[in-house]
Structure formats: structure tokens, C-alpha cells
XYZ file of C-alpha atoms in Angstrom:
741
model
C 34.959 30.544 -4.697
C 36.368 33.135 -2.298
C 39.413 33.663 -4.506
C 37.173 34.654 -7.452
C 35.984 37.833 -5.720
C 37.735 40.876 -7.170
C 39.516 43.365 -4.899
C 36.924 46.116 -5.484
C 33.971 43.960 -4.463
C 35.916 42.551 -1.523
C 36.643 46.019 -0.153
C 32.979 47.043 -0.415
C 31.677 43.906 1.323
C 34.274 43.782 4.091
C 33.696 47.398 5.142
C 32.285 47.484 8.672
C 29.117 49.559 8.876
C 27.634 51.197 11.939
C 25.104 49.139 13.888
C 22.807 52.156 14.082
C 19.955 52.017 11.621
C 20.207 55.804 11.211
C 23.794 55.824 9.964
C 25.563 54.309 6.991
C 22.536 52.274 6.006
C 24.029 51.299 2.657
C 27.212 50.162 0.978
C 28.022 52.379 -1.958
C 29.534 50.782 -5.036
C 30.807 53.306 -7.583
C 32.668 51.948 -10.547
C 32.935 51.452 -14.265
C 31.300 48.902 -16.551
C 34.671 48.227 -18.117
C 36.105 47.277 -14.719
C 33.577 44.516 -14.049
C 35.324 41.143 -14.147
C 33.734 38.108 -15.769
C 35.227 35.765 -13.153
C 33.799 37.667 -10.156
C 30.261 36.552 -9.202
C 29.428 39.941 -7.651
C 30.485 41.729 -10.813
C 28.215 39.417 -12.802
C 25.281 40.307 -10.544
C 26.062 43.995 -11.068
C 26.244 43.538 -14.832
C 22.832 41.822 -14.917
C 21.366 44.533 -12.711
C 22.689 47.340 -14.908
C 21.267 45.702 -18.031
C 17.755 46.126 -16.657
C 15.613 49.243 -16.540
C 16.848 49.923 -13.016
C 20.134 51.330 -14.323
C 19.965 55.088 -13.670
C 23.033 55.851 -15.806
C 22.216 54.201 -19.140
C 24.552 55.287 -21.877
C 27.354 56.000 -19.407
C 30.295 53.735 -18.626
C 30.253 54.704 -14.929
C 27.600 53.853 -12.378
C 26.746 53.984 -8.684
C 24.590 51.446 -6.859
C 23.762 50.573 -3.255
C 23.924 47.288 -1.368
C 21.455 47.361 1.536
C 21.201 44.816 4.363
C 17.696 43.374 4.326
C 17.613 43.413 8.117
C 17.547 47.218 7.961
C 14.323 46.968 5.948
C 12.701 44.571 8.429
C 10.299 47.269 9.571
C 8.509 46.636 6.297
C 5.934 43.813 6.107
C 6.502 40.901 6.287
C 9.774 41.341 8.210
C 11.031 37.762 7.695
C 11.201 38.404 3.983
C 14.131 40.806 4.389
C 16.259 39.170 7.083
C 19.366 37.468 5.741
C 19.221 39.195 2.362
C 21.288 41.841 0.626
C 19.361 44.077 -1.777
C 20.863 45.805 -4.789
C 19.280 49.205 -5.428
C 19.933 52.391 -7.337
C 20.007 56.001 -6.076
C 16.810 56.616 -8.049
C 14.912 53.794 -6.250
C 16.892 53.222 -3.037
C 14.350 50.954 -1.312
C 12.942 48.774 -4.088
C 14.722 46.146 -6.114
C 14.083 42.800 -7.771
C 17.753 41.904 -7.335
C 18.797 40.390 -4.073
C 21.501 38.137 -2.676
C 20.512 35.564 -0.067
C 22.946 34.883 2.770
C 23.761 31.593 4.451
C 26.139 30.807 7.304
C 27.162 27.626 9.126
C 25.563 26.687 12.443
C 28.813 27.519 14.255
C 29.118 30.991 12.712
C 28.945 34.076 15.003
C 26.159 35.300 12.705
C 24.086 32.111 12.982
C 21.569 33.765 15.321
C 21.156 36.725 12.931
C 21.136 35.031 9.509
C 18.631 32.147 9.248
C 19.975 30.735 5.977
C 22.267 27.692 6.001
C 24.476 26.470 3.142
C 23.415 23.200 1.611
C 25.288 19.897 1.841
C 26.624 19.593 -1.691
C 29.061 16.790 -0.870
C 26.562 14.096 0.083
C 29.327 11.592 0.891
C 31.249 13.824 3.282
C 31.594 12.985 6.962
C 29.755 16.163 7.956
C 26.745 15.244 5.812
C 26.696 11.676 7.129
C 26.856 12.919 10.715
C 23.829 15.136 10.099
C 21.877 12.221 8.581
C 22.835 9.938 11.491
C 21.549 12.571 13.879
C 18.210 12.745 12.065
C 17.853 8.980 12.091
C 18.786 8.561 15.743
C 16.452 11.345 16.831
C 13.561 9.754 14.927
C 14.248 6.241 16.235
C 14.438 7.378 19.866
C 11.859 10.169 20.089
C 9.154 9.611 17.440
C 6.592 6.983 18.498
C 4.523 7.496 15.318
C 7.496 6.451 13.176
C 7.870 2.961 14.609
C 7.030 -0.191 12.651
C 3.546 -1.586 13.209
C 4.403 -5.218 12.367
C 7.359 -7.538 11.864
C 6.363 -8.786 8.395
C 9.419 -8.673 6.127
C 10.186 -9.462 2.487
C 11.157 -13.008 1.640
C 14.733 -12.086 0.727
C 17.154 -9.369 1.788
C 20.616 -8.336 0.680
C 23.269 -8.775 3.367
C 25.518 -5.700 3.119
C 27.148 -5.540 6.574
C 30.830 -5.892 7.504
C 32.361 -4.766 4.213
C 35.885 -5.287 5.603
C 35.304 -9.048 5.929
C 33.047 -9.477 2.885
C 33.272 -6.503 0.478
C 30.535 -7.804 -1.827
C 26.893 -8.606 -0.987
C 24.662 -11.667 -1.116
C 21.027 -12.713 -0.857
C 19.674 -14.030 2.414
C 16.268 -15.468 3.314
C 14.777 -13.127 5.901
C 13.343 -16.117 7.774
C 16.891 -17.128 8.712
C 17.697 -13.688 10.168
C 16.714 -12.155 13.546
C 13.113 -10.941 13.643
C 14.051 -7.411 14.715
C 16.869 -7.021 12.187
C 16.927 -3.605 10.494
C 16.853 -3.203 6.726
C 16.681 -0.301 4.274
C 14.539 -0.260 1.131
C 15.576 1.431 -2.119
C 13.106 3.550 -4.109
C 14.493 4.302 -7.568
C 13.943 4.239 -11.346
C 15.051 1.351 -13.523
C 15.098 3.565 -16.612
C 14.212 2.972 -20.279
C 14.765 -0.421 -21.951
C 18.093 0.712 -23.376
C 19.337 1.323 -19.821
C 17.606 -1.642 -18.225
C 19.928 -4.012 -20.065
C 22.587 -2.867 -17.578
C 20.356 -3.831 -14.651
C 21.399 -6.945 -12.754
C 18.408 -9.062 -11.750
C 17.812 -12.264 -9.853
C 16.386 -15.085 -11.974
C 15.731 -18.760 -11.469
C 19.038 -19.510 -13.187
C 21.260 -17.319 -10.956
C 19.324 -17.472 -7.660
C 21.784 -19.921 -6.077
C 24.753 -17.861 -7.285
C 23.283 -14.681 -5.776
C 22.851 -16.454 -2.466
C 26.612 -17.023 -2.466
C 27.823 -13.655 -3.773
C 26.805 -10.637 -5.856
C 29.798 -8.643 -7.063
C 29.463 -4.909 -6.462
C 31.575 -4.300 -9.543
C 28.815 -5.861 -11.669
C 25.926 -3.817 -10.240
C 24.575 -0.527 -11.663
C 25.711 2.588 -9.819
C 22.367 3.416 -8.177
C 22.319 0.081 -6.342
C 26.020 0.425 -5.448
C 25.270 3.835 -3.933
C 22.370 2.373 -1.937
C 24.708 -0.291 -0.526
C 27.174 2.444 0.411
C 24.473 4.446 2.245
C 23.293 1.376 4.147
C 26.812 0.549 5.290
C 27.604 4.124 6.343
C 24.402 4.280 8.395
C 25.040 0.865 9.993
C 21.962 -0.791 8.481
C 22.948 -4.436 7.856
C 20.363 -5.365 5.206
C 18.995 -3.794 2.035
C 15.921 -4.554 -0.088
C 16.120 -3.894 -3.845
C 13.331 -5.213 -6.064
C 15.585 -6.230 -8.959
C 17.682 -8.509 -6.737
C 15.274 -9.591 -3.989
C 12.449 -10.697 -6.315
C 12.975 -13.519 -8.823
C 12.122 -11.586 -11.966
C 11.167 -14.551 -14.177
C 9.071 -16.281 -11.504
C 5.495 -14.934 -11.711
C 4.439 -16.549 -8.440
C 7.353 -14.993 -6.575
C 6.668 -11.623 -8.191
C 2.977 -11.691 -7.260
C 3.686 -12.837 -3.710
C 6.172 -10.020 -3.098
C 4.004 -7.392 -4.796
C 1.149 -8.497 -2.540
C 3.184 -7.516 0.555
C 4.872 -4.475 -0.990
C 3.149 -2.163 1.462
C 4.623 -4.045 4.419
C 8.069 -4.091 2.810
C 8.276 -0.289 2.757
C 6.235 0.326 5.910
C 8.501 -1.960 7.969
C 11.787 -0.808 6.456
C 13.926 1.005 9.011
C 14.689 3.571 6.303
C 13.630 4.128 2.695
C 16.444 5.521 0.543
C 15.000 7.519 -2.357
C 17.346 7.992 -5.314
C 15.391 11.126 -6.268
C 18.002 12.662 -8.543
C 18.738 9.490 -10.546
C 16.695 9.004 -13.711
C 17.867 5.403 -14.148
C 19.678 2.577 -12.411
C 23.142 3.393 -13.800
C 23.216 7.097 -12.984
C 23.793 6.858 -9.225
C 22.883 9.482 -6.639
C 25.973 10.089 -4.470
C 27.751 12.461 -6.845
C 28.689 15.933 -5.615
C 25.938 18.510 -6.155
C 26.489 21.849 -7.843
C 27.336 24.597 -5.361
C 25.576 27.844 -6.379
C 27.119 29.889 -3.524
C 30.135 32.161 -3.471
C 31.673 32.970 -0.096
C 33.684 35.824 1.345
C 34.255 37.745 4.584
C 31.367 40.102 5.192
C 30.481 42.588 7.931
C 26.806 42.038 8.785
C 24.951 44.705 10.807
C 28.166 46.213 12.111
C 29.704 42.934 13.307
C 33.276 41.934 12.644
C 33.695 40.440 9.168
C 33.296 36.650 9.015
C 32.679 34.070 6.302
C 29.243 34.395 4.669
C 27.845 32.478 1.686
C 25.894 34.375 -0.962
C 23.628 33.238 -3.772
C 21.480 35.256 -6.142
C 17.780 35.017 -5.289
C 16.178 32.214 -7.298
C 19.493 30.586 -8.191
C 19.631 28.347 -5.109
C 17.725 25.719 -7.062
C 17.150 26.280 -10.753
C 15.508 22.905 -11.444
C 13.066 20.986 -9.275
C 12.473 18.072 -11.605
C 13.096 14.793 -9.799
C 12.626 11.652 -11.965
C 11.648 9.325 -9.116
C 8.643 11.447 -8.144
C 7.101 11.016 -11.604
C 7.073 7.185 -11.584
C 4.057 5.049 -10.739
C 5.726 2.443 -8.525
C 7.296 5.070 -6.243
C 3.863 6.562 -5.485
C 2.892 3.956 -2.892
C 6.497 3.535 -1.797
C 6.506 7.186 -0.721
C 3.103 7.038 0.925
C 3.678 3.880 2.951
C 7.249 4.470 4.162
C 7.733 5.684 7.731
C 11.147 7.307 7.163
C 12.532 8.523 3.841
C 15.968 9.906 3.028
C 15.638 11.817 -0.249
C 18.889 12.206 -2.194
C 17.599 15.081 -4.288
C 19.460 16.939 -7.010
C 20.049 19.720 -4.447
C 20.999 17.998 -1.178
C 19.707 15.241 1.139
C 16.266 15.765 2.686
C 14.770 13.875 5.606
C 11.100 13.076 6.012
C 9.371 10.981 8.651
C 5.857 10.916 10.047
C 6.875 13.476 12.658
C 9.316 15.914 11.043
C 10.885 17.195 7.813
C 14.529 18.303 7.832
C 17.394 19.467 5.645
C 20.970 20.482 6.297
C 20.655 23.767 4.451
C 18.627 25.843 2.017
C 16.246 25.409 0.259
C 14.145 24.207 3.217
C 12.252 20.898 2.996
C 8.851 22.623 2.765
C 9.929 24.351 -0.441
C 11.458 21.181 -1.905
C 8.375 19.055 -1.207
C 6.098 21.765 -2.600
C 8.061 22.194 -5.828
C 8.234 18.428 -6.416
C 4.469 17.985 -5.785
C 5.116 15.844 -2.713
C 3.904 18.108 0.062
C 0.214 17.141 0.044
C 1.119 13.512 -0.611
C 3.349 13.398 2.453
C 0.707 15.205 4.510
C -1.699 12.406 3.598
C 0.850 9.839 4.754
C 1.158 11.567 8.122
C -2.633 11.659 8.521
C -3.201 8.080 7.394
C -4.827 7.270 10.744
C -8.109 8.898 9.713
C -10.499 5.960 9.345
C -13.973 7.499 9.167
C -15.711 6.396 5.997
C -16.167 9.829 4.314
C -12.561 10.830 4.999
C -11.155 7.548 3.708
C -13.312 7.686 0.595
C -12.490 11.225 -0.470
C -8.852 10.650 0.337
C -8.850 7.695 -2.057
C -10.364 9.789 -4.847
C -7.667 12.410 -4.400
C -4.934 9.769 -4.402
C -6.372 8.321 -7.622
C -6.063 11.707 -9.325
C -2.438 12.015 -8.193
C -1.480 8.468 -9.159
C -3.005 8.840 -12.624
C -0.345 11.475 -13.436
C 2.496 9.032 -12.813
C 4.479 7.233 -15.506
C 4.773 3.457 -15.752
C 7.260 1.642 -17.965
C 4.813 -1.268 -18.271
C 1.114 -0.424 -18.239
C 0.390 -4.029 -17.261
C 1.527 -2.968 -13.779
C -0.931 -0.098 -13.378
C -3.155 -1.970 -10.909
C -0.341 -3.833 -9.165
C 1.669 -0.645 -8.586
C -1.238 0.627 -6.464
C -2.075 -2.663 -4.745
C -0.381 -1.955 -1.411
C -2.178 1.363 -1.103
C -5.522 -0.217 -1.978
C -5.047 -2.853 0.727
C -4.277 -0.134 3.262
C -7.512 1.636 2.336
C -9.458 -1.616 2.362
C -8.505 -2.123 6.012
C -9.515 1.459 6.814
C -12.892 1.053 5.105
C -13.646 -2.203 6.858
C -16.727 -4.311 6.223
C -17.465 -6.290 3.095
C -15.810 -4.078 0.479
C -14.344 -5.126 -2.844
C -11.683 -3.354 -4.864
C -12.425 -3.242 -8.585
C -9.581 -1.830 -10.706
C -9.286 1.475 -8.850
C -12.926 1.677 -7.684
C -14.809 0.360 -4.625
C -18.098 -1.523 -4.795
C -19.610 0.375 -1.842
C -19.082 3.814 -3.415
C -19.383 3.048 -7.124
C -21.893 5.877 -7.613
C -19.074 8.382 -6.918
C -16.064 6.400 -8.096
C -17.570 6.050 -11.588
C -17.799 9.795 -12.270
C -14.147 10.437 -13.078
C -13.246 12.545 -16.074
C -10.145 13.041 -18.184
C -8.081 16.093 -17.251
C -4.754 15.743 -19.077
C -3.782 13.360 -21.826
C -0.845 11.084 -21.222
C 0.272 10.329 -24.801
C 1.423 6.926 -23.612
C 3.902 8.579 -21.292
C 6.088 5.640 -20.443
C 9.716 4.690 -20.338
C 10.942 3.418 -23.689
C 9.997 3.702 -27.349
C 6.456 4.147 -28.659
C 4.728 0.755 -28.719
C 3.801 -1.070 -31.903
C 0.072 -1.664 -31.459
C -0.259 -4.374 -34.096
C 2.577 -6.398 -32.596
C 1.211 -5.886 -29.086
C -2.163 -7.181 -30.194
C -0.615 -10.250 -31.795
C 1.520 -10.992 -28.733
C -1.325 -10.451 -26.268
C 0.467 -7.593 -24.494
C -1.218 -4.466 -23.180
C -3.125 -2.808 -26.029
C -3.671 0.930 -26.294
C -5.519 3.204 -28.664
C -5.129 6.947 -28.281
C -5.274 7.326 -24.485
C -7.382 4.227 -23.878
C -5.774 1.131 -22.374
C -7.815 -1.654 -23.921
C -7.119 -4.346 -21.339
C -8.891 -2.387 -18.590
C -12.685 -1.973 -18.420
C -13.852 1.330 -19.873
C -15.714 2.272 -16.667
C -12.457 2.269 -14.657
C -10.179 5.314 -14.576
C -7.310 2.826 -14.945
C -8.287 2.560 -18.623
C -7.166 6.136 -19.313
C -3.461 6.800 -19.820
C -3.268 10.268 -18.334
C -4.472 12.421 -15.454
C -8.067 12.065 -14.283
C -10.073 14.124 -11.823
C -13.313 13.984 -9.840
C -15.934 16.761 -9.781
C -16.568 16.177 -6.065
C -13.008 17.382 -5.392
C -13.473 20.632 -7.305
C -12.645 23.787 -5.370
C -10.896 22.098 -2.456
C -7.610 20.543 -1.430
C -6.458 17.632 0.680
C -6.470 19.892 3.737
C -10.239 19.394 3.801
C -9.913 15.642 3.468
C -7.830 14.984 6.565
C -8.860 14.650 10.178
C -9.837 18.255 10.898
C -12.728 18.519 8.462
C -12.253 22.283 8.250
C -13.638 24.374 5.424
C -11.971 27.108 3.429
C -13.424 30.579 3.123
C -16.022 30.850 0.399
C -16.362 27.107 -0.198
C -18.829 24.655 1.227
C -17.108 22.165 3.520
C -17.067 18.481 2.812
C -17.851 17.707 6.430
C -15.800 14.538 6.578
C -16.453 14.165 10.309
C -20.169 13.992 9.589
C -21.186 10.368 9.093
C -24.168 11.476 6.994
C -22.115 13.411 4.457
C -22.816 10.940 1.651
C -26.557 11.080 2.367
C -26.764 14.866 2.565
C -24.608 15.993 -0.361
C -24.647 12.895 -2.572
C -27.674 11.080 -4.006
C -26.952 7.768 -5.714
C -29.046 7.182 -8.845
C -27.899 3.694 -9.906
C -28.127 0.162 -8.597
C -25.217 -2.246 -8.951
C -26.843 -5.485 -10.103
C -23.689 -7.490 -10.733
C -20.012 -6.997 -9.917
C -17.155 -8.250 -12.106
C -14.777 -10.970 -10.957
C -11.222 -9.914 -10.106
C -7.903 -11.451 -9.143
C -6.264 -10.743 -5.802
C -4.838 -7.431 -7.035
C -8.206 -6.074 -8.155
C -7.611 -6.617 -11.888
C -10.898 -7.432 -13.623
C -10.999 -10.860 -15.242
C -11.334 -10.846 -19.048
C -14.970 -10.926 -20.117
C -16.289 -10.089 -16.635
C -18.839 -7.267 -16.682
C -20.234 -4.585 -14.395
C -24.044 -4.679 -14.496
C -25.820 -1.461 -13.511
C -29.379 -0.163 -13.577
C -30.545 3.430 -13.730
C -32.446 6.065 -15.664
C -31.318 6.870 -19.179
C -31.965 9.823 -21.467
C -30.434 11.073 -24.660
C -28.555 14.315 -25.063
C -27.596 16.103 -28.241
C -24.262 17.533 -29.342
C -25.027 19.871 -32.295
C -22.872 19.311 -35.320
C -21.056 22.642 -35.066
C -20.127 22.232 -31.421
C -17.502 19.721 -32.519
C -13.992 20.752 -33.400
C -12.748 20.447 -36.919
C -9.810 18.226 -37.796
C -7.374 21.006 -36.940
C -8.902 21.142 -33.439
C -9.998 24.785 -33.809
C -13.422 26.014 -32.780
C -15.739 27.258 -35.482
C -19.399 26.861 -36.485
C -20.337 25.988 -40.053
C -20.331 28.990 -42.336
C -24.109 29.143 -42.841
C -25.206 28.032 -39.358
C -27.045 31.265 -38.624
C -28.762 31.100 -35.265
C -27.941 31.803 -31.633
C -27.077 28.263 -30.552
C -23.362 28.708 -31.107
C -23.359 31.679 -28.730
C -23.616 29.224 -25.846
C -20.325 27.575 -26.696
C -17.513 28.117 -24.212
C -14.470 28.539 -26.423
C -12.141 28.030 -23.455
C -13.193 24.411 -22.941
C -10.514 21.706 -23.133
C -10.309 19.776 -26.413
C -12.154 16.703 -25.091
C -15.173 18.667 -23.779
C -18.394 19.330 -25.741
C -21.452 21.396 -24.864
C -24.647 19.333 -25.014
C -28.354 20.183 -25.266
C -31.761 18.631 -24.939
C -32.722 16.827 -28.152
C -35.771 19.142 -28.391
C -33.495 21.959 -29.526
C -33.651 20.253 -32.914
C -36.895 21.119 -34.693
C -37.606 17.817 -36.435
C -40.655 19.202 -38.264
C -38.642 21.975 -39.908
C -35.425 19.948 -40.055
C -33.273 22.590 -38.373
C -32.357 24.017 -35.008
C -34.797 26.268 -33.267
C -34.206 29.931 -34.047
C -34.740 32.171 -31.067
C -32.944 34.474 -28.695
C -29.852 33.491 -26.809
C -31.761 33.466 -23.533
C -34.524 31.127 -24.685
C -32.065 28.722 -26.291
C -30.312 28.549 -22.956
C -33.300 26.605 -21.650
C -32.211 23.690 -23.828
C -28.605 23.679 -22.662
C -27.937 20.743 -20.357
C -24.243 20.951 -19.570
C -21.104 19.371 -20.955
C -19.728 15.975 -21.909
C -16.073 15.220 -21.206
C -15.050 12.425 -23.553
C -12.424 9.895 -22.573
C -10.805 9.871 -26.004
C -8.955 12.897 -27.342
C -9.329 11.795 -30.954
C -11.912 13.362 -33.268
C -15.110 11.862 -31.934
C -16.898 11.279 -35.199
C -16.258 11.981 -38.849
C -17.250 15.344 -40.260
C -17.613 14.064 -43.829
C -21.200 12.941 -43.242
C -22.242 16.513 -42.513
C -20.057 18.334 -44.974
C -22.820 18.893 -47.527
C -25.784 18.859 -45.145
C -26.025 22.083 -43.203
C -29.186 20.866 -41.479
C -27.376 17.912 -39.943
C -28.905 17.218 -36.553
C -25.711 16.280 -34.745
C -24.996 13.264 -32.574
C -27.222 11.908 -29.833
C -25.669 10.034 -26.921
C -27.160 7.819 -24.252
C -26.512 9.098 -20.733
C -26.981 6.938 -17.644
C -27.707 9.009 -14.533
C -25.218 7.869 -11.875
C -25.335 10.417 -9.079
C -26.439 13.906 -8.116
C -24.103 15.885 -5.914
C -23.039 19.368 -4.985
C -19.360 20.037 -5.860
C -17.147 21.830 -3.363
C -16.974 24.937 -5.486
C -18.464 28.381 -5.788
C -19.883 30.298 -8.702
C -20.021 34.005 -9.420
C -23.459 35.548 -9.744
C -24.662 39.088 -10.341
C -27.592 40.277 -8.280
C -28.965 43.504 -6.912
C -26.913 44.836 -4.030
C -28.050 45.163 -0.414
C -29.247 48.743 -0.951
C -31.744 47.467 -3.549
C -31.087 50.518 -5.724
C -30.749 48.644 -8.977
C -26.965 48.299 -8.734
C -25.854 44.737 -9.437
C -22.865 43.355 -7.574
C -20.759 40.243 -8.091
C -21.260 37.618 -5.376
C -19.987 34.115 -4.701
C -22.411 31.396 -3.714
C -22.290 27.589 -3.505
C -22.920 25.633 -6.679
C -26.280 23.862 -6.749
C -26.863 20.141 -7.153
C -25.639 18.729 -10.451
C -26.429 15.488 -12.235
C -23.558 13.290 -13.385
C -23.896 10.382 -15.751
C -21.962 7.983 -17.922
C -22.040 8.603 -21.657
C -22.502 5.161 -23.176
C -21.754 3.668 -26.565
C -23.130 0.489 -28.101
C -20.932 -2.472 -28.936
C -21.576 -4.883 -31.766
C -20.974 -7.986 -29.706
C -22.665 -9.218 -26.570
C -26.326 -8.332 -26.975
C -28.679 -5.367 -26.918
C -27.699 -4.078 -23.457
C -23.908 -4.278 -23.799
C -22.250 -0.859 -23.528
C -18.867 0.832 -23.154
C -18.160 4.113 -21.463
C -17.396 7.071 -23.760
C -17.196 9.905 -21.251
C -18.833 11.782 -18.384
C -21.921 13.983 -18.557
C -22.164 16.939 -16.162
C -25.330 19.015 -16.008
C -25.605 22.652 -15.066
C -26.903 23.308 -11.564
C -30.310 24.183 -13.071
C -30.749 20.895 -14.962
C -30.235 18.351 -12.166
C -33.811 17.075 -12.620
C -33.319 16.301 -16.324
C -33.215 12.524 -15.746
C -36.311 12.321 -13.523
C -38.531 11.122 -16.380
C -35.847 8.942 -17.951
C -36.384 5.310 -18.848
C -35.174 2.755 -16.299
C -32.752 0.395 -18.022
C -30.116 -2.197 -17.200
C -26.725 -2.299 -18.925
C -23.723 -4.593 -19.023
C -20.609 -2.397 -19.018
C -17.340 -3.603 -20.510
């Protein structure tokens, strides 16, 4: 792009300035708007700058601006923010500007020790890029003990991709016939929607023998072809791809390979992530867009040399990576020991010791923007095996996995199986995995709540529910997946969360056990954490039967026992059909003043049933403060549909509302703070805002009756959360036993 720079801009940038910070601290650009060229990237930056309010000469065709080296502003704080940047300012505001050009130079440049930025590797197939990747891989293999395989367990089949000069195509090989220490790479990618999947080549019972003889590269989708190319260029002789190494129409073979999926990725010498490819035919080795323009530039008085420039914020305009939104790739990322991400920007390297990139943006920024940073931190700290740490880490992983998209919801449990087995080993003892929950910590695992609806976010067209029901496939209604038990968070198609994780991050759930300022620590190194902060209020009488993946067998129930009380949702605390808040027109009392109008659409405020005056047939009329005594907390319903019909109450303004059964599950203190107003330390009547820990809260399951199965059969409808002043509400509740579907 050097040839696109106009002569005027070139002369300004190539002018050698004095190295003294007291002389010639700026490059002066004086010109005309009419002279700005559309093909020159610097002229385009000037045009955008002059169209803002920073233009001191509005209404005039001439202008004067300054280009200032950021290094000369490094005395400001923080200094690193200014180094390697070129700021565009006006004479009116010579030291402040929102417009800035970032600089990047090659490692061999004379300015490499002055400018920290490096240009990205846009040509991912070039020899220079491959040499950088080989260096990363060799350094990791020779110097990183934490990145070595822990076992020799391998998948049943591998693709032989070595020696392309003798055999240009590939073929299936049984791993048992290959050397035990033979290296292989594993591909992490997206198949794509059904319309694209028809181009996917798979191994079936019919073509298994043919694939053992030869698989033509010309017949494979581009993403797999690119993975073969990467493996060959990095001298890795074998490759594992699920579509070809698993017999897709053999359920036993599928289940057997899914059962060892964790070992497949953990033992792979390298995991190749096709991050930028949204499907199997797109490929990931295409040349990336280069946002830089380059020219000779005199930096801090040095002789002019080649420098790359990019407008601040334009280095990466989109961070959306399809692979990182898919359910299957969740455990693939967590369990791999080395990953080579072919992102939409450039290749990134991650292993359990380091994170690297060839240029800007740095890996920390990429992993943060793609929501991978905390996930990869968890992978690096996977050696924490104390019970509290393992438990809370699982809850956090469940919230992250629930956001992912699956093309087939039948795979929701299986796509997490390898991770669950890893956690089962860490927990030790006689523990059972029950569709995303653990039998030893059911009192906490049960109190999930819905945070973001999924709208059946999956690859492919919207399912036909009637046909799915007839065919016996996975059934869904609203956001509920009918084939999963209602008490499991797996039954909700969307993001879930846990109140015990409120106000914290995964930094508290790793091996340090540190606390953040203003929040009560979880104390994961304290073996008594579950006894101190968490009080179980239920007994598990009977556990459901499951298959080897943790899927609950049809008709198998969870039997629990605990104290039950009813709570009331007044009729006007529900939303109308248009999902807009509003009390009934003639509901004239103070109860509606307690409604929080900022609550999500699936949340309702609930009260003690005594707030309804049954003798007078209406709600108690009193002050806002006294009515607050009846407020219990909130109910977060699992369904986002209208919870009950409004027609029954349309003509009856004294309608009591709806009462719900709540089973007290646990009392705990969330890791959060609340703001309170109290008299200041001078005790002079002045009230000040303070932060203090939240008190103990009661959490319970909101239950609904079912017509079949007997008097005690129930389904989960949502989660009840009390205020921190109503934790004792269930103390006088009736002790009952329920069978939960």
C-alpha cells in the first residue's frame, strides 16, 4: 500500500525531526480539503478527523493539523499508552485527540526496540508464518513440562496424512497398528447448517473399507483439506477428524469414541482450531485482510525506515469467531494442551504455559474479545482438586457452556461428557453425574436460574415440533427441552446462571482463593466453606438412573424431601401480553410500588400469601413500608412465555393472583455486596452510602403439579430467591416429599 500514499503526506511523514523533546515536537500538515485524495489512507484519516468537532477551521477549505509522536507524550500516565502511536491534533487542542495511528514494525527493523507493535501475519500459508508456528511448537515441546501428554490413550482410528509426495491423498488407519508414541493433530471446527453438511464427507459402515484404502482430497470439504495441509507442513503424520474417524451410522462406535473424547484432545500433539470458518466448506487458510498501510517514516529523529500504520480500532473490526460459539468445541478447547487458532485476524498460539501471536492484536486481547480468556485460564489451572474449588469451577463452566449452540440438542449431555469425567476424577469418592448436576452437591446445583433465552439457537431451520414428537426426536417448547428433566439446567435452551457466583469471577475459583475488594471471598482453600456459607435444606431420597454419559433414563425420577410453603404473585405483578409492565387501572394501593420495573421478563416479585386479605377479598391497604414486610423476594421462571392467562382476571379486579409451591433447597450468602444508607461516622444525622455483604438468602424450587403420576409428582417451574431479611420464611413450612420429573 506504500504506492497509495500521496506525495504531500509522504513528505510530511518522511521529514526527520529533532530527537530533542523541546524542539520540533510536531509534524505540521497544512493543506486544502480539495487536495485530499480518496486513494491515500492518510488523506482519508484527515478527512474523517476534519468532519468531527475537532476541526478548528470549519467552513474553510484550508486547514492545519499536527501529527505528534506518542512517545513524546509518554510523560503522561500511563506512559505505555502513548508509545508507538501517532496522534492527530489541532492547534486549538494540541495535546488531546481521539484520532490516532498505531505503528508496527518487523522484528528486524531498526525501530523494533522503540516501537512495540508488530504487523500481523495475514498470509497464513507463507513460509514466514509457518516458521513462526514451528518455533512456537518446538519451544513448547522442548521447554514446557506442563504441556506434555499425561497418557497414551488414542482414538480408535486416525487419518494418515504423511509423505504427500508418495501418497498425495489420505487414508484411515487403526491407531492400534501404529507406534504408541506417534504424534497426531486433532481438528476443532464447525460442520455448519444442514444445507452445508450435505457437502461433508463422512465415514459410514458402507464406505469404511474404502476409506481405509484411500480418501481423495479432491472430494473433501475445504476445512478438512486445510487441516491436512497444516498437519503436513508441521510434520505431524496423523490427523483426527470426527467426521472421518468415527463411523457416523454406527451408534456403538459413536458412543465409544465420545466416551474417550477428552483423551483424544488431551493427548493430541496439537489441536488445530478452524476459528474463522463457520462451516466445513469455508476453509481457514485464506489470506486475511491487511488493515495496515506502510511507508518510510522518521521516528524520534531516526533515519526514515519502513513503518506500518493502522487507524486505532481498525486493527480488528470484528471479533466474532464461529467455532467459539459451538457446544462441542467447548470441551475441546478446555481439554487440549496445545491449540493453534486460525482466527479471522491471524494465527494465535495457546498452550498451558504461554500465549503467543506473530503480530497485533496481542493474544490477550483476542482471547478477551472472543470470551476465551477465563476459559483458557481455567484450563491452565485444572490441577486444583480441592472439593470447593472443583465444585464452584463446575458451576461456572455450566454457565459458560449453556451459552453455546448445538446443531442437535440430543448431544447436549454428550458434548460435555469428557469435561464431566475430568471433574468426576477431581471430585473423587462415590459421586454420580446426573445431567449436568452432581449427587453430592445437589443442594447447590439445583438452584440455577435462566439468564438469557436461547430461542432454539441451533444450526439449521426452526424445528417442526409436531413432526419431532411423532418421530421421537428431541422435543422443545419455548425454551424448554422436553427430553431432559425439568430440575436439570440442561432442560433450558439458553444461558443459565447461579446465585452463588454473583459478584465474582473465575479468578476467585482457581488455586489462589483470593478475594476482590468489597466482596466476600469464597474461601475455596477452606475445606469448611460449604458448611460455613451454605446450609442444605433438602434430603435426596432417591436418585434417577442414568446411562454412561449422565443422561437420565426416561421415567426415572429425582425424589427429594424438604420444607414447603406457598408464595403469592399478585395479579398485577404479571406482564400483559405485550410484555409491558403495568398494574390494573383500578388497583389502588401501595403494593405495586414494590415492583422493580427493571427486572428481566421472566422474573416476578412475590409476597407472603397473607398480603391478601381474604376476609375483605382484596389486598391489604397500608403504607409502602408496612407492605414491604410481606415482600419475600423474586421468582425467576424457566419459561419466557406468558405464565398464565389474564382472561380469568379481566373482569375481577379483586383477583387474588397465583400461589406457587416453593421447596426450600438451600440457604447461602452470595458473593455480592449491597448498597445501604446509614448515619456516617460523625453521627451527626448525615446518611452516607456504604457497601456491605449481602445476608443469607433462601433459595427454593418453584414447583408445579402434573396430572399423571400421583399426588406428589412435580415439575420445576423456576427458582425462588428471598431477600436477605426473609431467609427464615421456610422455618415453619410443612415437611414434604416430592418426585421431580
